Amino acid sequence: MIKFDCHVHTVASGHAFGTIEEIAGYCRRKGLEGFVLTDHGPAIPGSANDLYFSAIKLVPRELDGVQLLRGVEANIMDYNGSLDLPDRALRQLDVVIASFHDVIIESSTIENHTKALLSLAHNPLVDILGHTGRGPYRFDIPTVLQACKDTGTLVEVNQWTLKGDPNNQACMEIAKACKALQVPIVINSDAHTADAVGRVDLSLELLQSIDFPEDLIMNRTAKVFKTHIKQKKPWLDFEI
Ligand SMILES: [Zn+2]
Ligand SMILES: [Zn+2]
């Protein structure tokens, strides 16, 4: 079980259906401590624009006892690891996920995918490499995971990916390597409807099947996750 879901989309993404209030309501009912608001970056057609991400600081970090952090699922735009928000905007967000999406960037070689992910793992503004097992974006797993371990960048196990492809071998391979190298991870729903928040059963099954150590799951509680993020980005002012 996880208590803090760090990858959740709202209506602001353009193709998701929950509001912040509805998601908070589901968190309350399901016994989750909270979630991170991670709408898609502006490069996804129909998603939130630059103004949304500068105004996101208006969103309270607590809604009737549910904890909330402000974030983005930024798009990887090229193989140098560029993202679709400027650094000054990323710096003000509590949580930055960086993900490959096929509507934005065509897959390339293992070398190029590895180069992008290495650059992002070393980017101090990036917290999580999103759905690393999805699609054709294969990479040099030990090299990228070692960089994540060195920098505190988290590797995501993503429910949405496993829902679309329950036997995804890349997800399994990455999870096994995280265990072997002792790399901290997060387990996220990637919810696009409010009721999907905190739903990570397929991810948990995968991790249980390889006896994955619980102390490497950094969103097992809100406190563990927030402490990790604050260590990585001490300029942030949220309460733990
Ligand atoms: Zn995504
Ligand atoms: Zn997402």
mmCIF file of C-alpha atoms and ligand atoms in Angstrom:
data_model
loop_
_atom_site.group_PDB
_atom_site.id
_atom_site.type_symbol
_atom_site.label_atom_id
_atom_site.label_comp_id
_atom_site.label_asym_id
_atom_site.label_seq_id
_atom_site.Cartn_x
_atom_site.Cartn_y
_atom_site.Cartn_z
ATOM 1 C CA MET A 1 0.000 0.000 0.000
ATOM 2 C CA ILE A 2 1.115 3.527 -0.691
ATOM 3 C CA LYS A 3 -0.221 6.538 1.167
ATOM 4 C CA PHE A 4 0.841 9.316 -1.185
ATOM 5 C CA ASP A 5 0.192 9.162 -4.926
ATOM 6 C CA CYS A 6 2.740 11.336 -6.743
ATOM 7 C CA HIS A 7 1.323 11.215 -10.286
ATOM 8 C CA VAL A 8 -2.259 12.401 -10.775
ATOM 9 C CA HIS A 9 -3.902 14.290 -13.662
ATOM 10 C CA THR A 10 -6.862 16.663 -13.441
ATOM 11 C CA VAL A 11 -9.155 18.281 -16.021
ATOM 12 C CA ALA A 12 -6.311 20.738 -16.650
ATOM 13 C CA SER A 13 -4.518 18.026 -18.683
ATOM 14 C CA GLY A 14 -7.267 18.258 -21.311
ATOM 15 C CA HIS A 15 -7.848 14.482 -21.502
ATOM 16 C CA ALA A 16 -8.380 13.728 -17.797
ATOM 17 C CA PHE A 17 -11.604 14.094 -15.884
ATOM 18 C CA GLY A 18 -11.179 14.757 -12.164
ATOM 19 C CA THR A 19 -11.007 18.066 -10.350
ATOM 20 C CA ILE A 20 -8.646 18.721 -7.437
ATOM 21 C CA GLU A 21 -11.573 18.619 -5.005
ATOM 22 C CA GLU A 22 -12.874 15.303 -6.380
ATOM 23 C CA ILE A 23 -9.418 13.730 -6.182
ATOM 24 C CA ALA A 24 -9.001 14.948 -2.596
ATOM 25 C CA GLY A 25 -12.400 13.405 -1.809
ATOM 26 C CA TYR A 26 -11.284 10.011 -3.134
ATOM 27 C CA CYS A 27 -8.049 10.269 -1.143
ATOM 28 C CA ARG A 28 -10.080 10.820 2.002
ATOM 29 C CA ARG A 29 -12.394 7.884 1.325
ATOM 30 C CA LYS A 30 -9.548 5.529 0.419
ATOM 31 C CA GLY A 31 -7.362 6.498 3.380
ATOM 32 C CA LEU A 32 -4.634 8.133 1.305
ATOM 33 C CA GLU A 33 -2.669 10.918 2.946
ATOM 34 C CA GLY A 34 -2.518 12.943 -0.239
ATOM 35 C CA PHE A 35 -1.331 13.342 -3.807
ATOM 36 C CA VAL A 36 0.770 15.384 -6.172
ATOM 37 C CA LEU A 37 -0.965 17.387 -8.845
ATOM 38 C CA THR A 38 0.981 16.499 -11.998
ATOM 39 C CA ASP A 39 -0.820 17.722 -15.059
ATOM 40 C CA HIS A 40 0.920 17.388 -18.404
ATOM 41 C CA GLY A 41 3.352 20.085 -19.477
ATOM 42 C CA PRO A 42 2.266 22.573 -22.176
ATOM 43 C CA ALA A 43 3.638 20.556 -25.126
ATOM 44 C CA ILE A 44 0.826 17.979 -24.868
ATOM 45 C CA PRO A 45 -2.008 19.208 -27.104
ATOM 46 C CA GLY A 46 -4.857 20.625 -25.008
ATOM 47 C CA SER A 47 -2.947 20.538 -21.723
ATOM 48 C CA ALA A 48 -2.230 23.264 -19.204
ATOM 49 C CA ASN A 49 -0.313 26.324 -20.405
ATOM 50 C CA ASP A 50 2.578 28.316 -18.921
ATOM 51 C CA LEU A 51 0.170 30.566 -17.054
ATOM 52 C CA TYR A 52 -1.408 27.572 -15.283
ATOM 53 C CA PHE A 53 2.003 26.516 -13.973
ATOM 54 C CA SER A 54 2.843 29.988 -12.732
ATOM 55 C CA ALA A 55 -0.585 30.274 -11.025
ATOM 56 C CA ILE A 56 -0.379 26.804 -9.431
ATOM 57 C CA LYS A 57 1.069 28.389 -6.287
ATOM 58 C CA LEU A 58 -2.518 29.514 -5.536
ATOM 59 C CA VAL A 59 -3.504 25.878 -4.903
ATOM 60 C CA PRO A 60 -3.464 25.169 -1.149
ATOM 61 C CA ARG A 61 -1.153 22.408 0.034
ATOM 62 C CA GLU A 62 -3.897 20.974 2.229
ATOM 63 C CA LEU A 63 -7.571 20.346 1.467
ATOM 64 C CA ASP A 64 -9.591 19.257 4.504
ATOM 65 C CA GLY A 65 -6.795 17.094 5.844
ATOM 66 C CA VAL A 66 -5.568 15.808 2.460
ATOM 67 C CA GLN A 67 -2.007 16.827 1.668
ATOM 68 C CA LEU A 68 -1.255 18.132 -1.792
ATOM 69 C CA LEU A 69 1.930 19.069 -3.594
ATOM 70 C CA ARG A 70 2.138 21.108 -6.787
ATOM 71 C CA GLY A 71 3.878 19.507 -9.711
ATOM 72 C CA VAL A 72 4.039 18.745 -13.396
ATOM 73 C CA GLU A 73 4.564 15.784 -15.671
ATOM 74 C CA ALA A 74 6.975 17.544 -17.997
ATOM 75 C CA ASN A 75 7.649 16.307 -21.520
ATOM 76 C CA ILE A 76 11.097 15.220 -22.620
ATOM 77 C CA MET A 77 11.505 17.277 -25.792
ATOM 78 C CA ASP A 78 14.851 16.054 -27.148
ATOM 79 C CA TYR A 79 17.717 13.686 -26.436
ATOM 80 C CA ASN A 80 19.659 16.336 -24.534
ATOM 81 C CA GLY A 81 16.960 16.088 -21.868
ATOM 82 C CA SER A 82 15.227 19.441 -22.509
ATOM 83 C CA LEU A 83 11.789 19.835 -20.906
ATOM 84 C CA ASP A 84 8.745 21.843 -21.959
ATOM 85 C CA LEU A 85 8.821 24.353 -19.096
ATOM 86 C CA PRO A 86 11.643 26.815 -18.420
ATOM 87 C CA ASP A 87 13.858 26.217 -15.385
ATOM 88 C CA ARG A 88 12.404 29.206 -13.521
ATOM 89 C CA ALA A 89 8.939 27.566 -13.697
ATOM 90 C CA LEU A 90 10.231 24.091 -12.786
ATOM 91 C CA ARG A 91 12.071 25.530 -9.782
ATOM 92 C CA GLN A 92 8.824 26.790 -8.254
ATOM 93 C CA LEU A 93 7.082 23.442 -8.493
ATOM 94 C CA ASP A 94 7.273 20.974 -5.616
ATOM 95 C CA VAL A 95 7.566 17.895 -7.827
ATOM 96 C CA VAL A 96 8.773 17.478 -11.406
ATOM 97 C CA ILE A 97 8.247 14.204 -13.275
ATOM 98 C CA ALA A 98 10.006 13.900 -16.640
ATOM 99 C CA SER A 99 8.467 11.476 -19.157
ATOM 100 C CA PHE A 100 8.756 10.366 -22.759
ATOM 101 C CA HIS A 101 5.432 10.579 -24.669
ATOM 102 C CA ASP A 102 5.077 9.316 -28.209
ATOM 103 C CA VAL A 103 2.975 12.316 -29.306
ATOM 104 C CA ILE A 104 5.977 14.518 -28.473
ATOM 105 C CA ILE A 105 9.155 12.637 -29.309
ATOM 106 C CA GLU A 106 9.850 9.715 -31.579
ATOM 107 C CA SER A 107 11.846 6.873 -30.149
ATOM 108 C CA SER A 108 15.479 6.673 -31.177
ATOM 109 C CA THR A 109 18.461 4.541 -30.180
ATOM 110 C CA ILE A 110 19.250 3.092 -26.770
ATOM 111 C CA GLU A 111 22.202 5.505 -26.663
ATOM 112 C CA ASN A 112 19.972 8.537 -27.223
ATOM 113 C CA HIS A 113 17.330 7.464 -24.695
ATOM 114 C CA THR A 114 20.097 6.816 -22.176
ATOM 115 C CA LYS A 115 21.651 10.218 -22.864
ATOM 116 C CA ALA A 116 18.330 12.010 -22.235
ATOM 117 C CA LEU A 117 17.567 10.079 -19.029
ATOM 118 C CA LEU A 118 21.090 10.570 -17.674
ATOM 119 C CA SER A 119 20.840 14.309 -18.247
ATOM 120 C CA LEU A 120 17.452 14.368 -16.478
ATOM 121 C CA ALA A 121 18.645 12.232 -13.556
ATOM 122 C CA HIS A 122 21.405 14.808 -13.044
ATOM 123 C CA ASN A 123 19.053 17.787 -13.451
ATOM 124 C CA PRO A 124 18.550 19.123 -9.886
ATOM 125 C CA LEU A 125 15.036 20.327 -10.805
ATOM 126 C CA VAL A 126 13.817 16.831 -11.777
ATOM 127 C CA ASP A 127 12.526 14.495 -9.059
ATOM 128 C CA ILE A 128 11.085 11.476 -10.863
ATOM 129 C CA LEU A 129 11.714 9.671 -14.160
ATOM 130 C CA GLY A 130 8.154 8.840 -15.233
ATOM 131 C CA HIS A 131 6.921 5.470 -16.572
ATOM 132 C CA THR A 132 10.415 4.331 -17.557
ATOM 133 C CA GLY A 133 9.141 0.942 -18.747
ATOM 134 C CA ARG A 134 6.638 2.295 -21.254
ATOM 135 C CA GLY A 135 6.875 2.216 -25.029
ATOM 136 C CA PRO A 136 9.876 1.842 -27.233
ATOM 137 C CA TYR A 137 12.183 4.081 -25.161
ATOM 138 C CA ARG A 138 14.622 1.354 -24.105
ATOM 139 C CA PHE A 139 17.750 2.542 -22.292
ATOM 140 C CA ASP A 140 20.867 1.302 -20.543
ATOM 141 C CA ILE A 141 19.181 0.345 -17.267
ATOM 142 C CA PRO A 142 22.188 -0.007 -14.886
ATOM 143 C CA THR A 143 23.762 3.269 -16.089
ATOM 144 C CA VAL A 144 20.592 5.332 -15.656
ATOM 145 C CA LEU A 145 19.648 3.687 -12.360
ATOM 146 C CA GLN A 146 23.094 4.289 -10.907
ATOM 147 C CA ALA A 147 22.731 8.002 -11.812
ATOM 148 C CA CYS A 148 19.326 8.008 -10.051
ATOM 149 C CA LYS A 149 20.873 6.455 -6.978
ATOM 150 C CA ASP A 150 23.718 9.018 -6.966
ATOM 151 C CA THR A 151 21.393 12.013 -7.365
ATOM 152 C CA GLY A 152 18.260 10.993 -5.443
ATOM 153 C CA THR A 153 16.127 11.088 -8.581
ATOM 154 C CA LEU A 154 13.313 8.569 -8.175
ATOM 155 C CA VAL A 155 12.317 5.857 -10.629
ATOM 156 C CA GLU A 156 8.596 5.415 -11.177
ATOM 157 C CA VAL A 157 6.633 2.158 -11.323
ATOM 158 C CA ASN A 158 3.490 3.263 -13.164
ATOM 159 C CA GLN A 159 0.074 1.623 -12.850
ATOM 160 C CA TRP A 160 -1.254 3.090 -16.122
ATOM 161 C CA THR A 161 1.587 1.420 -18.027
ATOM 162 C CA LEU A 162 0.910 -1.979 -16.448
ATOM 163 C CA LYS A 163 -2.822 -1.634 -17.026
ATOM 164 C CA GLY A 164 -2.181 -1.253 -20.742
ATOM 165 C CA ASP A 165 0.417 -4.010 -20.770
ATOM 166 C CA PRO A 166 0.268 -6.250 -17.662
ATOM 167 C CA ASN A 167 3.181 -8.413 -18.826
ATOM 168 C CA ASN A 168 5.467 -5.489 -19.578
ATOM 169 C CA GLN A 169 8.944 -7.006 -19.341
ATOM 170 C CA ALA A 170 10.742 -3.663 -19.249
ATOM 171 C CA CYS A 171 8.887 -2.693 -16.042
ATOM 172 C CA MET A 172 9.919 -5.995 -14.485
ATOM 173 C CA GLU A 173 13.533 -5.629 -15.581
ATOM 174 C CA ILE A 174 13.744 -2.073 -14.234
ATOM 175 C CA ALA A 175 12.154 -3.057 -10.913
ATOM 176 C CA LYS A 176 14.591 -5.953 -10.502
ATOM 177 C CA ALA A 177 17.526 -3.655 -11.242
ATOM 178 C CA CYS A 178 16.245 -1.093 -8.700
ATOM 179 C CA LYS A 179 16.201 -3.845 -6.100
ATOM 180 C CA ALA A 180 19.677 -5.085 -7.029
ATOM 181 C CA LEU A 181 21.203 -1.582 -7.043
ATOM 182 C CA GLN A 182 19.117 -0.333 -4.087
ATOM 183 C CA VAL A 183 17.587 2.535 -6.049
ATOM 184 C CA PRO A 184 14.623 4.336 -4.440
ATOM 185 C CA ILE A 185 11.342 4.255 -6.372
ATOM 186 C CA VAL A 186 7.812 5.634 -6.297
ATOM 187 C CA ILE A 187 4.671 3.659 -7.166
ATOM 188 C CA ASN A 188 2.084 5.869 -8.856
ATOM 189 C CA SER A 189 -1.382 5.537 -10.352
ATOM 190 C CA ASP A 190 -0.989 8.114 -13.170
ATOM 191 C CA ALA A 191 -4.722 8.592 -12.582
ATOM 192 C CA HIS A 192 -6.731 10.323 -15.312
ATOM 193 C CA THR A 193 -10.021 9.979 -13.383
ATOM 194 C CA ALA A 194 -10.508 10.849 -9.721
ATOM 195 C CA ASP A 195 -11.458 7.309 -8.669
ATOM 196 C CA ALA A 196 -8.131 5.923 -9.948
ATOM 197 C CA VAL A 197 -6.050 7.877 -7.426
ATOM 198 C CA GLY A 198 -4.014 5.523 -5.239
ATOM 199 C CA ARG A 199 -4.960 2.486 -7.340
ATOM 200 C CA VAL A 200 -1.661 0.680 -7.827
ATOM 201 C CA ASP A 201 -2.586 -3.003 -7.457
ATOM 202 C CA LEU A 202 -0.749 -4.191 -10.601
ATOM 203 C CA SER A 203 2.387 -2.335 -9.581
ATOM 204 C CA LEU A 204 2.274 -3.827 -6.102
ATOM 205 C CA GLU A 205 1.791 -7.335 -7.535
ATOM 206 C CA LEU A 206 4.831 -6.874 -9.744
ATOM 207 C CA LEU A 207 6.959 -5.670 -6.817
ATOM 208 C CA GLN A 208 5.704 -8.379 -4.459
ATOM 209 C CA SER A 209 6.590 -11.018 -7.036
ATOM 210 C CA ILE A 210 10.249 -10.002 -6.743
ATOM 211 C CA ASP A 211 10.143 -9.367 -2.992
ATOM 212 C CA PHE A 212 10.936 -5.681 -3.468
ATOM 213 C CA PRO A 213 12.164 -4.016 -0.244
ATOM 214 C CA GLU A 214 9.592 -1.659 1.262
ATOM 215 C CA ASP A 215 12.186 0.810 2.504
ATOM 216 C CA LEU A 216 13.029 1.728 -1.109
ATOM 217 C CA ILE A 217 9.413 2.808 -1.784
ATOM 218 C CA MET A 218 9.599 6.521 -1.139
ATOM 219 C CA ASN A 219 5.877 7.282 -1.345
ATOM 220 C CA ARG A 220 4.869 4.689 1.231
ATOM 221 C CA THR A 221 3.942 7.707 3.373
ATOM 222 C CA ALA A 222 3.610 11.430 2.692
ATOM 223 C CA LYS A 223 6.293 12.138 5.267
ATOM 224 C CA VAL A 224 8.888 9.854 3.668
ATOM 225 C CA PHE A 225 8.219 11.352 0.230
ATOM 226 C CA LYS A 226 8.241 14.971 1.366
ATOM 227 C CA THR A 227 11.413 14.473 3.389
ATOM 228 C CA HIS A 228 13.138 13.021 0.325
ATOM 229 C CA ILE A 229 12.033 15.906 -1.921
ATOM 230 C CA LYS A 230 13.087 18.531 0.594
ATOM 231 C CA GLN A 231 16.528 16.981 0.903
ATOM 232 C CA LYS A 232 16.863 17.143 -2.871
ATOM 233 C CA LYS A 233 15.374 20.642 -3.213
ATOM 234 C CA PRO A 234 15.959 22.522 0.074
ATOM 235 C CA TRP A 235 14.615 25.803 -1.349
ATOM 236 C CA LEU A 236 11.014 24.499 -1.222
ATOM 237 C CA ASP A 237 8.839 25.805 1.595
ATOM 238 C CA PHE A 238 6.222 23.088 2.153
ATOM 239 C CA GLU A 239 5.686 21.639 5.611
ATOM 240 C CA ILE A 240 6.544 17.988 6.232
HETATM 241 ZN ZN ZN B 1 2.966 10.141 -18.977
HETATM 242 ZN ZN ZN B 2 0.788 10.941 -16.488
#
